[in-house]
Coordinates of C-alpha atoms and ligand atoms in Angstrom, one line a residue:
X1 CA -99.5 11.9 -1.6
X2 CA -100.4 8.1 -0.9
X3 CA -101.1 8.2 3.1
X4 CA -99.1 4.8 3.9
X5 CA -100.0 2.6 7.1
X6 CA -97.3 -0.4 8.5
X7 CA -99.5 -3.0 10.3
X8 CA -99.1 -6.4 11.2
X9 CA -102.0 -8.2 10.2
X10 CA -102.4 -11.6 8.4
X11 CA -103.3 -11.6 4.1
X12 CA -106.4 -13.3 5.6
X13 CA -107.5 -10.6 8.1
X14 CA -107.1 -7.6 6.2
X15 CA -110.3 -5.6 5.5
X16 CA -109.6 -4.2 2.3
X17 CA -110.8 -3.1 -1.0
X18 CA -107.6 -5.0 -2.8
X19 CA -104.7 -6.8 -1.4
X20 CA -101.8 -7.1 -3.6
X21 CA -99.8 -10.0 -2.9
X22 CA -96.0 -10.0 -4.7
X23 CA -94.5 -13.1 -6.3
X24 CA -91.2 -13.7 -7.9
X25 CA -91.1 -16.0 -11.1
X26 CA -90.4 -19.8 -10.8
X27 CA -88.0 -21.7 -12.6
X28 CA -88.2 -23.6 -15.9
X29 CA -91.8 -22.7 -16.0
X30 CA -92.9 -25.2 -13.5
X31 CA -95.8 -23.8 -12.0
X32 CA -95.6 -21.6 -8.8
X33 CA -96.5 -22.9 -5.3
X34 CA -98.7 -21.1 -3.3
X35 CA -96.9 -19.4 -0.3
X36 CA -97.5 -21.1 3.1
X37 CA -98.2 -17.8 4.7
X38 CA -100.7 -17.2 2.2
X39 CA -102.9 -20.8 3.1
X40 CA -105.7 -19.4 4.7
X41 CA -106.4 -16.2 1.9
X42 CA -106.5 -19.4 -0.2
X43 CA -108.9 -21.0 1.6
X44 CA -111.3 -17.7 1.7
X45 CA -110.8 -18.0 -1.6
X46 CA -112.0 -21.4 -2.3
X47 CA -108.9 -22.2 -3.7
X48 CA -109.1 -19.9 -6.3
X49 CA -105.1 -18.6 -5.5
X50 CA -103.9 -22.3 -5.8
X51 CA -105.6 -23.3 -8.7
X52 CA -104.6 -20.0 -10.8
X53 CA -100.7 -21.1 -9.3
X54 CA -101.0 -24.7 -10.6
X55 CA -102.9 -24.1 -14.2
X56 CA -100.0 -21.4 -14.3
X57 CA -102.6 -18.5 -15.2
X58 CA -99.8 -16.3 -13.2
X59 CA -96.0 -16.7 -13.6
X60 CA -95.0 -14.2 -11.4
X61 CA -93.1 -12.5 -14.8
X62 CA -91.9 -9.0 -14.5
X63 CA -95.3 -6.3 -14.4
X64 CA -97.8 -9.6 -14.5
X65 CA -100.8 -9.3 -13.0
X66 CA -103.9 -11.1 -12.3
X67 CA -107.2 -10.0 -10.5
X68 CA -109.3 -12.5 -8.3
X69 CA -112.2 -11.9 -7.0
X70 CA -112.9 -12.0 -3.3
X71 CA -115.8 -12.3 -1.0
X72 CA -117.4 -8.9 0.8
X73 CA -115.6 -9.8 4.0
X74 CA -111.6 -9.3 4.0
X75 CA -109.9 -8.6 0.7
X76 CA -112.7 -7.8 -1.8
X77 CA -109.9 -7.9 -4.6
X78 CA -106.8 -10.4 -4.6
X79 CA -104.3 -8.9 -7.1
X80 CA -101.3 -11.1 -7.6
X81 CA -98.2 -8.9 -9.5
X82 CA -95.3 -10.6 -10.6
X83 CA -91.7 -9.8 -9.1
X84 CA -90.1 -11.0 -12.3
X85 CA -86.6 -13.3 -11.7
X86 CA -84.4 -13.6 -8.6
X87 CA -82.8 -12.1 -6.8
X88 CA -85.6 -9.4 -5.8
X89 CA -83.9 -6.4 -5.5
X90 CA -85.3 -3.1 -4.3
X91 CA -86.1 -1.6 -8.1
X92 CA -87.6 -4.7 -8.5
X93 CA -90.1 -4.3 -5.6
X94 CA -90.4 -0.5 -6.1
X95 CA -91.9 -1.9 -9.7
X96 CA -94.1 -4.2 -8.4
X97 CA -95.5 -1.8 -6.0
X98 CA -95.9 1.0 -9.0
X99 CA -97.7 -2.0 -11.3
X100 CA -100.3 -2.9 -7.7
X101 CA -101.0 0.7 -6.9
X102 CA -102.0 1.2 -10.7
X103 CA -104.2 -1.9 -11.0
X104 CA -105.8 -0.1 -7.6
X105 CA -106.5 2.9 -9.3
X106 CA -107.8 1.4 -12.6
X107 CA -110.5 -0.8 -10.5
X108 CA -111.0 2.2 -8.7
X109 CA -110.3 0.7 -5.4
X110 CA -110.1 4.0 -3.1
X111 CA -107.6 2.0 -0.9
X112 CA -105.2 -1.0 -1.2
X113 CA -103.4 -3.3 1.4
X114 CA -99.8 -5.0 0.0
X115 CA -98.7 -8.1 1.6
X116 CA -94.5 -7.5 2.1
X117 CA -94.2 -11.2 3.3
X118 CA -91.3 -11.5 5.0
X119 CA -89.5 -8.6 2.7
X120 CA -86.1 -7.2 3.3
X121 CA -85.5 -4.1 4.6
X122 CA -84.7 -2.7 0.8
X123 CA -87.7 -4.6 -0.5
X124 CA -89.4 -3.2 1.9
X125 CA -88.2 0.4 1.2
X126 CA -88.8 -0.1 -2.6
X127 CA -92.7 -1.5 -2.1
X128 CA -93.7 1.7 -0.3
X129 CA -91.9 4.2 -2.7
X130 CA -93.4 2.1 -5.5
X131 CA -96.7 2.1 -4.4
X132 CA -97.1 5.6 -3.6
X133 CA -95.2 6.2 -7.1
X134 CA -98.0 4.1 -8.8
X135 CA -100.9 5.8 -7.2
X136 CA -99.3 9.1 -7.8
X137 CA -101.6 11.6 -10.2
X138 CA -102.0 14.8 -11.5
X139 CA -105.5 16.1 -11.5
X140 CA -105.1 19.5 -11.1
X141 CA -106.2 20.6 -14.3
X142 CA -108.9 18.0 -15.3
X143 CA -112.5 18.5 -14.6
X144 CA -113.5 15.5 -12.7
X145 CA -115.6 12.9 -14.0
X146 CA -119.4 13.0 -12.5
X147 CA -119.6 11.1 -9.5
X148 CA -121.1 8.1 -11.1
X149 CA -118.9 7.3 -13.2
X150 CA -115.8 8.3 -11.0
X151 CA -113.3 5.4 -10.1
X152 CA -111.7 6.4 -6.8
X153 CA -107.9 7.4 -6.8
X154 CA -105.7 5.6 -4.2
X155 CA -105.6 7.3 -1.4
X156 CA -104.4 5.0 1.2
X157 CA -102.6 1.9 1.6
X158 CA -101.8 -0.7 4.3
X159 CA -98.4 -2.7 4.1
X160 CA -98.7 -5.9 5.8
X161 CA -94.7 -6.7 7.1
X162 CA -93.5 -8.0 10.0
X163 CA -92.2 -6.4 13.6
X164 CA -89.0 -5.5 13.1
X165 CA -87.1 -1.8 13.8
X166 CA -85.6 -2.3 10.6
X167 CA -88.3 -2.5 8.5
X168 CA -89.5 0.6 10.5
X169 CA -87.2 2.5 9.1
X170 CA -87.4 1.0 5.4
X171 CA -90.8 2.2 5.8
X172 CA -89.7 5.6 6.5
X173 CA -87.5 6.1 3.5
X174 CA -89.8 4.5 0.7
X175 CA -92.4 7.0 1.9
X176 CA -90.0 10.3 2.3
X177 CA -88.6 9.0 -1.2
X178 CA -91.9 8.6 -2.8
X179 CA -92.5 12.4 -1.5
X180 CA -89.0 13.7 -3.6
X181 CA -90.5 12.0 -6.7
X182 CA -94.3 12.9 -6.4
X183 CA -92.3 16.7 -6.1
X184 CA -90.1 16.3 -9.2
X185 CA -93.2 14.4 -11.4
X186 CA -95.6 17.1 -10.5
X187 CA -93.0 20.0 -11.6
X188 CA -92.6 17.9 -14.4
X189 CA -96.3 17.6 -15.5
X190 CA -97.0 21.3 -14.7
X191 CA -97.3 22.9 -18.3
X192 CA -95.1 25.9 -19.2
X193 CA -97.7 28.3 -18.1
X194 CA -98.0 27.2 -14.8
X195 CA -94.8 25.9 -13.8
X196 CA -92.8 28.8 -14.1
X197 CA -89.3 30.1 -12.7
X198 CA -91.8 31.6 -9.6
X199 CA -93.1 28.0 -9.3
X200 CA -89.2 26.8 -8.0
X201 CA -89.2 29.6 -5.9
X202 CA -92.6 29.0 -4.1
X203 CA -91.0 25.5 -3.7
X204 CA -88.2 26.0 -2.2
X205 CA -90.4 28.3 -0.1
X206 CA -92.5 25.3 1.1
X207 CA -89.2 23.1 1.5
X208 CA -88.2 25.9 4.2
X209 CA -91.1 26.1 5.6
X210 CA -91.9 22.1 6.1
X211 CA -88.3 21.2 7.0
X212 CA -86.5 24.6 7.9
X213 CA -83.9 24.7 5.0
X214 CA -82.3 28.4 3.9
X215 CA -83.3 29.5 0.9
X216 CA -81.5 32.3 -1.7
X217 CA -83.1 33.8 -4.4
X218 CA -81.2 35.9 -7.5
X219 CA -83.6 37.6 -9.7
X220 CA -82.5 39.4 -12.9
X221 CA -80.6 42.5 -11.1
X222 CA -78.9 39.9 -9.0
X223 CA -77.3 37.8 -11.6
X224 CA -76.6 41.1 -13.8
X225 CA -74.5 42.4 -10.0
X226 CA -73.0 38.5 -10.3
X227 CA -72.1 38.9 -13.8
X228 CA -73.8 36.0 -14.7
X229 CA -74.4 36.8 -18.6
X230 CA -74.6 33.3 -19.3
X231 CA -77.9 32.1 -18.0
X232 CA -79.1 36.1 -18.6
X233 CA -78.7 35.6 -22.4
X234 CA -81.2 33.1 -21.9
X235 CA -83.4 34.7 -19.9
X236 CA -83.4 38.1 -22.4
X237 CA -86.2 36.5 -24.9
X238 CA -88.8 36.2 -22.1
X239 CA -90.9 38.8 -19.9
X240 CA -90.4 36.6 -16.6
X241 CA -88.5 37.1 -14.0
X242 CA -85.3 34.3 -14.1
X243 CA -84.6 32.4 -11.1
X244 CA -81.6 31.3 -9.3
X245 CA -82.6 29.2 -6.4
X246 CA -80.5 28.2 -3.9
X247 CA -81.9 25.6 -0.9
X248 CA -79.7 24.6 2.0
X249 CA -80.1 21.7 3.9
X250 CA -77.7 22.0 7.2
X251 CA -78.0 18.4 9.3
X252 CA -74.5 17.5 9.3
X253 CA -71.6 19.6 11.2
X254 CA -71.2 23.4 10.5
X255 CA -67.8 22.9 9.2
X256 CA -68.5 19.9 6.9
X257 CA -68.7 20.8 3.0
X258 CA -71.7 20.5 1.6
X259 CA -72.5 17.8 -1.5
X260 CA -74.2 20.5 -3.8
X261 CA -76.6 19.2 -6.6
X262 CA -77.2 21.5 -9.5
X263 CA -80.2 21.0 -12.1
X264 CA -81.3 22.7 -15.3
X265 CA -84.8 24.4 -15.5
X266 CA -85.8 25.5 -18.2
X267 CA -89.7 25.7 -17.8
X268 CA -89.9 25.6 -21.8
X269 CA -87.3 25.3 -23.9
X270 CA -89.1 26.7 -27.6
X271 CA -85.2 27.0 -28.9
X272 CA -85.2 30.6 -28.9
X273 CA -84.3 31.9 -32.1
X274 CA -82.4 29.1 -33.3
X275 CA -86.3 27.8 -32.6
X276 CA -87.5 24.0 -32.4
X277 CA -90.0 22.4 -35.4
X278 CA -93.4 22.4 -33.8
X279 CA -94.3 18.5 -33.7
X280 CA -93.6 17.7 -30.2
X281 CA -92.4 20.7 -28.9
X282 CA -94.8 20.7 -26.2
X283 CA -92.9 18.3 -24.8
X284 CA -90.0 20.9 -23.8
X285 CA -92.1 21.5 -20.5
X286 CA -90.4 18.7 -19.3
X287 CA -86.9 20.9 -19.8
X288 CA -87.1 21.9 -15.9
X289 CA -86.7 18.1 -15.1
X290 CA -83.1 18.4 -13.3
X291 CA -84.0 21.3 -11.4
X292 CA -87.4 19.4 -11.0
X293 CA -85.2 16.6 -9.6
X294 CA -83.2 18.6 -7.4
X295 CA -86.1 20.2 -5.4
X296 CA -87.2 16.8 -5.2
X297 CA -84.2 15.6 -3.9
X298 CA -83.9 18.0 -0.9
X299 CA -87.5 16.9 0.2
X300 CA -86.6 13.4 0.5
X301 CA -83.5 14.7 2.5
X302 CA -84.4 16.8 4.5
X303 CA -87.4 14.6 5.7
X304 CA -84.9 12.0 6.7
X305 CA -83.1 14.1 8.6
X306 CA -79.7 12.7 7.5
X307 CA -76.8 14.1 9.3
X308 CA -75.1 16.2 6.3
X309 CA -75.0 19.0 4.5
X310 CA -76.7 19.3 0.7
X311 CA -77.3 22.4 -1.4
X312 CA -80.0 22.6 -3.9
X313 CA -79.3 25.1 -6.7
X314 CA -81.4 25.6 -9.3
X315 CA -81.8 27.9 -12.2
X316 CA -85.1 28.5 -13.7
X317 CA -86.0 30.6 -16.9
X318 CA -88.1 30.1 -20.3
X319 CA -86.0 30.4 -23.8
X320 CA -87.8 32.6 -25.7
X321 CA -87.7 34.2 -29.4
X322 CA -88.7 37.7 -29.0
X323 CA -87.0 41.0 -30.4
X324 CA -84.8 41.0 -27.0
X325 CA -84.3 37.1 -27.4
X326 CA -79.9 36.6 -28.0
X327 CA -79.2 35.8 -31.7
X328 CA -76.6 33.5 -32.9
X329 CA -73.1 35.1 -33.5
X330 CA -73.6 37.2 -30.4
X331 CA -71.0 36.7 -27.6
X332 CA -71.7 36.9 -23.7
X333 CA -69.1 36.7 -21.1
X334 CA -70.0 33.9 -18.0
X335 CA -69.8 34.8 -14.4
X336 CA -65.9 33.2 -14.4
X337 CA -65.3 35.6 -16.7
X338 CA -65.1 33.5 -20.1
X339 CA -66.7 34.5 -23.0
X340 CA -69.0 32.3 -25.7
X341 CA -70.0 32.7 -28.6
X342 CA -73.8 31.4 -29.0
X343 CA -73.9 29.2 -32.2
X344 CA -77.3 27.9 -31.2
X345 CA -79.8 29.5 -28.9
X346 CA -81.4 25.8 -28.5
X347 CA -78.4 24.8 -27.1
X348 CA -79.4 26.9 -23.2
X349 CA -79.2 24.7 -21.0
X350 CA -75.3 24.9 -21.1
X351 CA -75.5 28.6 -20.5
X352 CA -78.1 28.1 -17.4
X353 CA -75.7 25.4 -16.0
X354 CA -72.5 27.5 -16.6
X355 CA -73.2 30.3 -13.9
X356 CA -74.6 27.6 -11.6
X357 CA -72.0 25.8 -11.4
X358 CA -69.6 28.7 -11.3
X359 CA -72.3 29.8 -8.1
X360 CA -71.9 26.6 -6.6
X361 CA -68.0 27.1 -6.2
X362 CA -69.1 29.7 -2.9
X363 CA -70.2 26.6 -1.2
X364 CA -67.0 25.3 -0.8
X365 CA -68.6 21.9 -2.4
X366 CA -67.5 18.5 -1.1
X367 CA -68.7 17.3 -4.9
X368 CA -71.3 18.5 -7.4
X369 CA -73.7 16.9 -9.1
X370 CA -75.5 18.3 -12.0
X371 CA -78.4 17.1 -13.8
X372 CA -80.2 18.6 -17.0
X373 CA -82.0 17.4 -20.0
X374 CA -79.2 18.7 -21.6
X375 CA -79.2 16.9 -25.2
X376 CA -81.5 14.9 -27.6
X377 CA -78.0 13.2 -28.7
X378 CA -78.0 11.6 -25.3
X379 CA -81.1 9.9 -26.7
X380 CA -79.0 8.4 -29.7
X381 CA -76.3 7.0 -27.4
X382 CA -78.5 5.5 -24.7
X383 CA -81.5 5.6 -25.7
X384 CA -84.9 5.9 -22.6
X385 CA -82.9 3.3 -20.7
X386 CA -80.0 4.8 -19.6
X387 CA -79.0 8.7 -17.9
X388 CA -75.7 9.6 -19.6
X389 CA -72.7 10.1 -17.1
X390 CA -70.0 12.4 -17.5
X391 CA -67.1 13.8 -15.3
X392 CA -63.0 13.4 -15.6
X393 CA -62.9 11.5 -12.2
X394 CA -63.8 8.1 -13.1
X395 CA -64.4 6.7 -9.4
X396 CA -66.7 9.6 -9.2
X397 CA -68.6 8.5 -11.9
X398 CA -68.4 5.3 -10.8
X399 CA -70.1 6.4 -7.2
X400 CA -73.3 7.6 -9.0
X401 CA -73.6 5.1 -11.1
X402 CA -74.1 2.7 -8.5
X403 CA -76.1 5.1 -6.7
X404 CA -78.2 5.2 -10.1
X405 CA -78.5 1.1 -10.1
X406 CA -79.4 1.1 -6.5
X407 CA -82.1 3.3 -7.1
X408 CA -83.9 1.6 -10.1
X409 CA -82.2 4.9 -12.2
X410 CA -78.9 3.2 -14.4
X411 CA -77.0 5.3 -15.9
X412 CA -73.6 4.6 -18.3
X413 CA -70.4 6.6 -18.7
X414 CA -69.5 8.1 -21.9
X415 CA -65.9 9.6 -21.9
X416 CA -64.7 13.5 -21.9
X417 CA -61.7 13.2 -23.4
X418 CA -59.6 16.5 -24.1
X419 CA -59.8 15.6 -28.0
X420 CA -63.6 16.5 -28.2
X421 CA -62.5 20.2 -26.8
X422 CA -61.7 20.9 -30.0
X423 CA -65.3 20.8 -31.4
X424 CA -66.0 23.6 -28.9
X425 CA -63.5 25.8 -29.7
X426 CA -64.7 29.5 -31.2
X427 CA -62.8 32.3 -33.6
X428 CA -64.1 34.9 -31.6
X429 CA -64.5 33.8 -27.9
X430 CA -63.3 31.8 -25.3
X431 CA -65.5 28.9 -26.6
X432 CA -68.9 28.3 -28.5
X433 CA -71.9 27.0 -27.4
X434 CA -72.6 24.0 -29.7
X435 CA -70.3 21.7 -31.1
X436 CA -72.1 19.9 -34.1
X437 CA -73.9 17.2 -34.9
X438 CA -71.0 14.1 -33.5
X439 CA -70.8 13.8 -29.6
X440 CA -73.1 16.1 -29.0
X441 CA -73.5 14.9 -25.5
X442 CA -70.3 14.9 -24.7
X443 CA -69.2 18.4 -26.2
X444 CA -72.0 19.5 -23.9
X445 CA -70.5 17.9 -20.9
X446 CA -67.4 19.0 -21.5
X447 CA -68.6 23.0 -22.1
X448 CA -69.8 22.3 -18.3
X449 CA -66.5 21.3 -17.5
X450 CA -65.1 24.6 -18.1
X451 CA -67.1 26.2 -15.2
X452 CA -66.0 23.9 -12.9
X453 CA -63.6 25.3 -10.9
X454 CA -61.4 22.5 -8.5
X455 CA -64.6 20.7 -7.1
X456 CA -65.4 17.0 -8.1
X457 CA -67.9 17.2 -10.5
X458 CA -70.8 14.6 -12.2
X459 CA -72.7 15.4 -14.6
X460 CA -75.6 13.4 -15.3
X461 CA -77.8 13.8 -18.9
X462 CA -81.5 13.0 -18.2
X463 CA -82.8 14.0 -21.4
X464 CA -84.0 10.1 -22.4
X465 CA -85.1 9.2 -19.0
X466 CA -86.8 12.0 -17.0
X467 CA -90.0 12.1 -19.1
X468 CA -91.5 8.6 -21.0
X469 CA -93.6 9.3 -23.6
X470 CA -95.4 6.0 -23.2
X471 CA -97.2 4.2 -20.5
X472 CA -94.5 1.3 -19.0
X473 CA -96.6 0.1 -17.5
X474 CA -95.1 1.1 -14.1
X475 CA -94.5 4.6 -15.2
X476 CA -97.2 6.3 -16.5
X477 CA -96.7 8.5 -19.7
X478 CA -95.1 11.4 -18.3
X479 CA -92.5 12.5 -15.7
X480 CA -90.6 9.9 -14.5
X481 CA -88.9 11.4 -11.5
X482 CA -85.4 10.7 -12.6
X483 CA -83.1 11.9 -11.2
X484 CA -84.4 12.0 -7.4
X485 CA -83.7 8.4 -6.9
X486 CA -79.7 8.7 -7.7
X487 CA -79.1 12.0 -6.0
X488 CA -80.9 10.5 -3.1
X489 CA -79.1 7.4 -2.7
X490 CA -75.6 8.9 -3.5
X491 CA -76.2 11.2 -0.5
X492 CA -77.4 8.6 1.5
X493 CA -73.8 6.9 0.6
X494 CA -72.4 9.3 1.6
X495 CA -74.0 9.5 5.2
X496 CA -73.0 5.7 6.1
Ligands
BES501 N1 -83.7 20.6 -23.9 C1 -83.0 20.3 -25.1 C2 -82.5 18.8 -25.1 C3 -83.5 17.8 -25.6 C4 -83.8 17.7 -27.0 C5 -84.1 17.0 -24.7 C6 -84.7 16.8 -27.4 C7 -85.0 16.0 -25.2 C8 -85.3 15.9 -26.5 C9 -81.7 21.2 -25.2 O1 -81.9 22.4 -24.7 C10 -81.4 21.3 -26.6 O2 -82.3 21.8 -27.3 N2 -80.3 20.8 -27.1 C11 -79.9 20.8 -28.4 C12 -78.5 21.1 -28.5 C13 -78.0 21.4 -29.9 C14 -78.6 22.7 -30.4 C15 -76.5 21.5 -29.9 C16 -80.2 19.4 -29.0 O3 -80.0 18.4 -28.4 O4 -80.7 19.4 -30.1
MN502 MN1 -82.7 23.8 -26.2
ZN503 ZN1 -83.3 22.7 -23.2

């Protein structure tokens, strides 16, 4: 993690490798004026800022960046990054962070001061997440470079912003959000043979142990006593131990009921028997991305202390062809007693989700939300840009959409009407596991929906958008994160 420092020192004062500075585009391409504030940095600069402003070398577009070099004394680096257009929001600044932290880590800068001039609180609160997003890594597995040609990573940054309590606190969430996410990209990095179903539980070991939350863990015999038959077909292909984990985060009253999120972990999805083609399958790692998202979740949370209750629930396995792997055509009976007949073993996550969500019902839920990489068809409909939502109460949706927007994450809703039940139903069970080929996303949503038993319930598809497989400049290739930043602003909706 990115160790984060608030002061109150002037652009022209710092001591620092880099200082970013953060401008938003100007209008009709007239060149952009160079910040009062920012008058004497120019001047140690010799004018350079200024003249770059006026000969428009920097328009202060979207990701734009441009390096100046400074004198020994002060900022060694001057990095302008463009905000893109008005109005600013907090996505926008958590972008712009993410795009400064990387230019840090490319120069191999070590450290990094960002100027917040006289930011917002939710600017504010997206620079620091962003920043500590962009100079997130994962190393573990690399042998480092030799020391000569090493570039440091970030390690530290300073945030210039003014002296205000709220800002305080901005600065507090961006870094216990940056935290959730540098949680849920790690998990979601981890290869297959290192994050495993034990991985979640050793996680939700550490959330208890940093922040006091309960944990509950089901192994094989646990679910088999629960009748969970659902998630154990899945788990029959593979030697590991499954996992149901269960993290509970108790800040608001003892009587309150608790908003429960629910994720999908499969820590490789090969198909099973029904098994995947092998170009790209190694990208399946990235199939424990909701339950990834979950565990990331509860960190932010639980950091912030926020007076409610929220329960993690995660279920973690590995689909598996083997010679005890479950075979299309065979039929296994869900812990709500309903019975399915698996048409496609790819099609797991479903089965995972169905005893979760049937588990969640003891918490007595306020709402649920799930999220899984549940379908490539998702991808078809929306594409990288977009998490698909799904749930029969549309205000519902409605809330974690917004949350999603808020929180640089947008989602769109895509209906579950009754008429696509039909796809879903079976000859010899209470329903099958796959659908076909049209809707597939929303046949998957709506299988969910049979498991949910009187609760509110959104489901949220994060199979486009919780792993890019190219660099966007802010994101890295890789885990994205999503969907930490919507579960943690709905809950933090919720709280006000
Ligand atoms: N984990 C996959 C979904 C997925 C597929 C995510 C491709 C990202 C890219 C899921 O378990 C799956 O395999 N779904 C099947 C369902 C089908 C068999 C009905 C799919 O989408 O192909
Ligand atoms: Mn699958
Ligand atoms: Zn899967």
């Amino acid at each position: 993690m990115l160790s984060l420092l608030a002061s109150h020192a002037a652009p022209s004062q710092v001591q620092t490798p880099m200082l970013a500075v953060f401008l938003p585009a100007g209008t009709n391409g007239a060149p952009l004026s160079c910040p009062a504030a920012l008058a004497p940095l120019d001047a140690a600069l010799h004018g350079a800022l200024a003249r770059t402003l006026a000969r428009r070398d920097f328009r202060g577009g979207r990701d734009e960046t441009f390096v100046l070099t400074g004198a020994d004394d002060g900022a060694q680096r001057v990095v302008l990054v463009g905000l893109g257009k008005a109005p600013g929001t907090r996505a926008q600044w958590r972008r712009a962070g993410a795009v400064a932290a990387r230019v840090a880590a490319k120069l191999g800068c070590g450290g990094m001061a960002a100027w917040a001039q006289d930011a917002e609180p939710a600017q504010i609160e997206g620079l620091v997440a962003g920043l500590s997003l962009g100079a997130w890594t994962y190393p573990d597995l690399r042998t480092p470079a030799p020391a000569t040609e090493r570039r440091e990573p970030v390690t530290s940054a300073t945030v210039l912003l003014a002296d205000r309590d709220d800002a305080r606190a901005a600065f507090a969430f961006g870094d216990a959000l940056a935290a959730g996410y540098a949680i849920a990209r790690r998990l979601g990095m981890m290869p297959g043979n290192v994050c495993t179903p034990e991985t979640f539980v050793e996680t939700a070991q550490g959330l208890a142990e940093r922040h006091g939350l309960g944990v509950t863990v089901l192994g094989r015999a646990e679910m088999a006593a629960e009748g969970m038959g659902s998630f154990l077909c899945v788990a029959q292909g593979t030697p590991e131990e499954p996992r149901l984990v269960a993290v509970e985060y108790r800040g608001g009253a003892a009587d309150a009921p608790p908003i429960v999120l629910v994720g999908k972990g499969l820590c490789f999805d090969t198909g099973g028997i029904s098994i995947k083609p092998a170009p790209d399958m190694e990208w399946m790692k990235f199939d424990m991305s909701g339950a990834g998202g979950v565990m990331g979740a509860m960190e932010t949370i639980a950091r912030l202390k926020w007076p409610v209750n929220v329960v993690g629930i995660v279920g973690a396995t590995t689909n598996m062809p083997s010679g005890t792997a479950v075979k299309p055509g065979d039929v296994v009976r869900a812990s709500n007693g309903k019975t399915i007949e698996i048409i496609n073993t790819d099609a797991e996550g479903r089965l995972v989700l169905a005893d979760l969500l049937v588990f969640a019902k003891r918490y007595q839920p306020a709402v649920v939300l799930d999220a899984a990489t549940l379908t490539g068809a998702i991808v078809f409909a929306l594409g990288h840009n977009a998490v698909g939502l799904f749930g029969p109460d549309a205000a519902l949706v409605e809330e974690v959409r917004i949350a999603g927007e808020q929180s640089g994450e947008p989602g769109w809703p895509l209906p579950v009407w009754d008429e696509y039940r039909e796809q879903i139903k079976s000859d010899v069970a209470d329903l099958r596991n796959t659908g076909g080929r049209p809707a597939g996303s929303i046949t998957a949503a709506l299988f969910l929906q049979e498991f949910v038993d009187g609760y509110p319930w959104v489901h949220l598809d994060v199979a486009g958008t919780a792993y890019s497989q190219s660099d966007l400049g802010w994101v890295p290739k890789g885990p994205t994160g999503t969907p930490v930043g919507t579960f943690v602003e709905f809950v933090r909706g919720r709280v006000r």
